[in-house]
Each structure stands twice: as C-alpha cells, then as structure tokens.
C-alpha cells in the first residue's frame, strides 16, 4: 500500500502486506477477472478512515463472489483512495462483536482456521 521498509516510521505498531493492489490513488489498478470470495482493506486519501469489506462467493443462489476490479470499484465508492486484496476463498470472514456477519464459503458456512487476521478496536 505504498510503504516499504526504508520509510517505515517508529510510530507504526503494525504493518500489513498484500500482493494485489486493487485501487491506487483513486484508480482501479487490478482487474483479475475471476469472481471469488474476497477480503479487502483500504484507506481514505487523508489516511484517516480505514475500509474493510468481505464479499461472499462460491455459493449458488447466494453469491458468486467478485473480481478484483469489482472490489476496487466498491472500495472507491465507499471512499477508499487505496485498497488491497487480502486472502480470499474460505478465509474470507468478518466477525463483529463475536458474530460472523457474512456466510463463509467453506462447507456448512463455517469459519476457516487462519494464521492471522485484522482486528479493529476502539480506544477507551
């Protein structure tokens, strides 16, 4: 997302990496044409807002998923200026206050065990 190891400042506690940049400086840059379940993260131009989305897929009569170009368009419409595609498929799940808010694509709609994830909390 525009950060490399030579310009990381001490104020950054955590940094996330991703391969597919779908939206860079407000321009859709990746248009992989296969629809799949997807997870994406992005931020606004002023870097004050973070956008997280999960798109379900691989489920007949429910959702086929989205292409990276479609995710780029959605993120842009939400207000993101830059966004990346994270892991997808059965790894795509969003949990809010302990409740899964989407329908993961693994059999039975269950969450897949993953090595890492993105957690958002509020300051008290």
mmCIF file of C-alpha atoms in Angstrom:
data_model
loop_
_atom_site.group_PDB
_atom_site.id
_atom_site.type_symbol
_atom_site.label_atom_id
_atom_site.label_comp_id
_atom_site.label_asym_id
_atom_site.label_seq_id
_atom_site.Cartn_x
_atom_site.Cartn_y
_atom_site.Cartn_z
ATOM 1 C CA UNK A 1 0.000 0.000 0.000
ATOM 2 C CA UNK A 2 2.862 2.350 -0.697
ATOM 3 C CA UNK A 3 5.057 1.546 2.306
ATOM 4 C CA UNK A 4 8.462 -0.080 2.073
ATOM 5 C CA UNK A 5 10.973 -0.921 4.765
ATOM 6 C CA UNK A 6 13.085 2.189 4.118
ATOM 7 C CA UNK A 7 10.369 4.668 5.059
ATOM 8 C CA UNK A 8 8.581 2.977 7.953
ATOM 9 C CA UNK A 9 8.461 5.308 10.926
ATOM 10 C CA UNK A 10 8.651 4.320 14.601
ATOM 11 C CA UNK A 11 5.018 5.348 15.120
ATOM 12 C CA UNK A 12 3.746 2.320 13.155
ATOM 13 C CA UNK A 13 2.908 -0.520 15.525
ATOM 14 C CA UNK A 14 1.784 -2.984 12.849
ATOM 15 C CA UNK A 15 2.022 -3.134 9.088
ATOM 16 C CA UNK A 16 0.099 -5.404 6.735
ATOM 17 C CA UNK A 17 1.289 -6.644 3.373
ATOM 18 C CA UNK A 18 -0.673 -7.749 0.336
ATOM 19 C CA UNK A 19 0.107 -8.695 -3.229
ATOM 20 C CA UNK A 20 -2.820 -7.317 -5.209
ATOM 21 C CA UNK A 21 -3.312 -3.546 -5.079
ATOM 22 C CA UNK A 22 -6.810 -3.024 -6.489
ATOM 23 C CA UNK A 23 -7.085 0.716 -6.008
ATOM 24 C CA UNK A 24 -4.078 3.044 -6.060
ATOM 25 C CA UNK A 25 -4.502 6.800 -5.677
ATOM 26 C CA UNK A 26 -8.181 6.517 -6.615
ATOM 27 C CA UNK A 27 -7.507 4.499 -9.797
ATOM 28 C CA UNK A 28 -8.577 0.857 -10.172
ATOM 29 C CA UNK A 29 -5.349 -0.983 -10.980
ATOM 30 C CA UNK A 30 -6.120 -4.691 -10.794
ATOM 31 C CA UNK A 31 -8.848 -6.363 -12.794
ATOM 32 C CA UNK A 32 -8.357 -10.083 -12.303
ATOM 33 C CA UNK A 33 -11.496 -11.439 -13.988
ATOM 34 C CA UNK A 34 -12.321 -14.421 -11.784
ATOM 35 C CA UNK A 35 -15.061 -13.976 -9.193
ATOM 36 C CA UNK A 36 -14.216 -15.394 -5.756
ATOM 37 C CA UNK A 37 -14.959 -14.669 -2.111
ATOM 38 C CA UNK A 38 -12.743 -11.698 -1.217
ATOM 39 C CA UNK A 39 -11.465 -9.721 1.736
ATOM 40 C CA UNK A 40 -10.101 -6.224 1.185
ATOM 41 C CA UNK A 41 -8.730 -3.349 3.231
ATOM 42 C CA UNK A 42 -8.211 0.236 2.156
ATOM 43 C CA UNK A 43 -7.873 3.772 3.413
ATOM 44 C CA UNK A 44 -9.085 7.253 2.531
ATOM 45 C CA UNK A 45 -6.960 9.848 0.758
ATOM 46 C CA UNK A 46 -6.360 11.707 4.025
ATOM 47 C CA UNK A 47 -5.492 8.359 5.697
ATOM 48 C CA UNK A 48 -7.987 9.000 8.486
ATOM 49 C CA UNK A 49 -10.501 6.282 7.560
ATOM 50 C CA UNK A 50 -9.976 2.551 7.084
ATOM 51 C CA UNK A 51 -12.354 0.453 4.991
ATOM 52 C CA UNK A 52 -12.778 -3.302 5.480
ATOM 53 C CA UNK A 53 -15.043 -5.420 3.305
ATOM 54 C CA UNK A 54 -15.769 -9.102 2.833
ATOM 55 C CA UNK A 55 -17.604 -10.431 -0.221
ATOM 56 C CA UNK A 56 -19.085 -13.924 -0.062
ATOM 57 C CA UNK A 57 -18.830 -16.263 -3.037
ATOM 58 C CA UNK A 58 -18.796 -19.808 -4.450
ATOM 59 C CA UNK A 59 -22.351 -20.307 -3.217
ATOM 60 C CA UNK A 60 -25.064 -20.997 -5.779
ATOM 61 C CA UNK A 61 -28.234 -18.928 -5.356
ATOM 62 C CA UNK A 62 -26.444 -16.690 -2.831
ATOM 63 C CA UNK A 63 -23.215 -15.108 -4.094
ATOM 64 C CA UNK A 64 -20.716 -15.897 -6.845
ATOM 65 C CA UNK A 65 -18.077 -13.568 -5.400
ATOM 66 C CA UNK A 66 -16.375 -10.599 -7.008
ATOM 67 C CA UNK A 67 -13.468 -9.830 -9.308
ATOM 68 C CA UNK A 68 -10.627 -7.640 -8.079
ATOM 69 C CA UNK A 69 -11.869 -4.879 -10.381
ATOM 70 C CA UNK A 70 -15.310 -5.058 -8.778
ATOM 71 C CA UNK A 71 -13.754 -4.886 -5.313
ATOM 72 C CA UNK A 72 -11.715 -1.867 -6.426
ATOM 73 C CA UNK A 73 -14.934 -0.193 -7.616
ATOM 74 C CA UNK A 74 -16.734 -0.963 -4.356
ATOM 75 C CA UNK A 75 -13.862 0.341 -2.246
ATOM 76 C CA UNK A 76 -13.695 3.519 -4.339
ATOM 77 C CA UNK A 77 -17.469 4.036 -3.979
ATOM 78 C CA UNK A 78 -17.124 3.672 -0.203
ATOM 79 C CA UNK A 79 -14.477 6.397 -0.140
ATOM 80 C CA UNK A 80 -11.199 4.481 -0.250
ATOM 81 C CA UNK A 81 -8.279 6.023 -2.118
ATOM 82 C CA UNK A 82 -6.009 2.965 -1.914
ATOM 83 C CA UNK A 83 -7.056 -0.664 -1.304
ATOM 84 C CA UNK A 84 -5.584 -4.154 -1.441
ATOM 85 C CA UNK A 85 -6.986 -7.650 -1.822
ATOM 86 C CA UNK A 86 -6.194 -9.874 1.160
ATOM 87 C CA UNK A 87 -6.688 -13.643 1.384
ATOM 88 C CA UNK A 88 -9.970 -14.827 -0.063
ATOM 89 C CA UNK A 89 -11.949 -18.006 -0.539
ATOM 90 C CA UNK A 90 -12.972 -19.754 2.655
ATOM 91 C CA UNK A 91 -10.652 -17.447 4.602
ATOM 92 C CA UNK A 92 -12.987 -14.515 3.903
ATOM 93 C CA UNK A 93 -14.932 -13.914 7.097
ATOM 94 C CA UNK A 94 -15.972 -10.875 9.084
ATOM 95 C CA UNK A 95 -16.800 -11.125 12.771
ATOM 96 C CA UNK A 96 -18.298 -8.192 14.678
ATOM 97 C CA UNK A 97 -18.733 -8.482 18.455
ATOM 98 C CA UNK A 98 -18.306 -12.253 18.244
ATOM 99 C CA UNK A 99 -20.883 -12.768 15.475
ATOM 100 C CA UNK A 100 -19.943 -13.813 11.933
ATOM 101 C CA UNK A 101 -21.621 -11.235 9.702
ATOM 102 C CA UNK A 102 -21.127 -12.994 6.377
ATOM 103 C CA UNK A 103 -21.578 -16.524 5.015
ATOM 104 C CA UNK A 104 -18.096 -18.078 4.542
ATOM 105 C CA UNK A 105 -17.726 -20.367 1.525
ATOM 106 C CA UNK A 106 -16.310 -23.409 3.339
ATOM 107 C CA UNK A 107 -18.762 -26.340 3.731
ATOM 108 C CA UNK A 108 -21.505 -25.510 6.197
ATOM 109 C CA UNK A 109 -20.638 -21.805 6.127
ATOM 110 C CA UNK A 110 -18.163 -22.244 8.964
ATOM 111 C CA UNK A 111 -15.156 -20.028 9.576
ATOM 112 C CA UNK A 112 -11.816 -21.399 8.411
ATOM 113 C CA UNK A 113 -8.878 -21.571 10.806
ATOM 114 C CA UNK A 114 -6.389 -18.922 9.659
ATOM 115 C CA UNK A 115 -2.915 -17.912 10.820
ATOM 116 C CA UNK A 116 -3.673 -14.191 11.101
ATOM 117 C CA UNK A 117 -6.365 -11.600 10.686
ATOM 118 C CA UNK A 118 -7.156 -7.919 11.026
ATOM 119 C CA UNK A 119 -8.681 -6.737 14.302
ATOM 120 C CA UNK A 120 -10.186 -3.313 14.855
ATOM 121 C CA UNK A 121 -10.882 -1.948 18.333
ATOM 122 C CA UNK A 122 -11.836 1.396 19.807
ATOM 123 C CA UNK A 123 -9.792 3.453 22.234
ATOM 124 C CA UNK A 124 -11.343 3.944 25.651
#
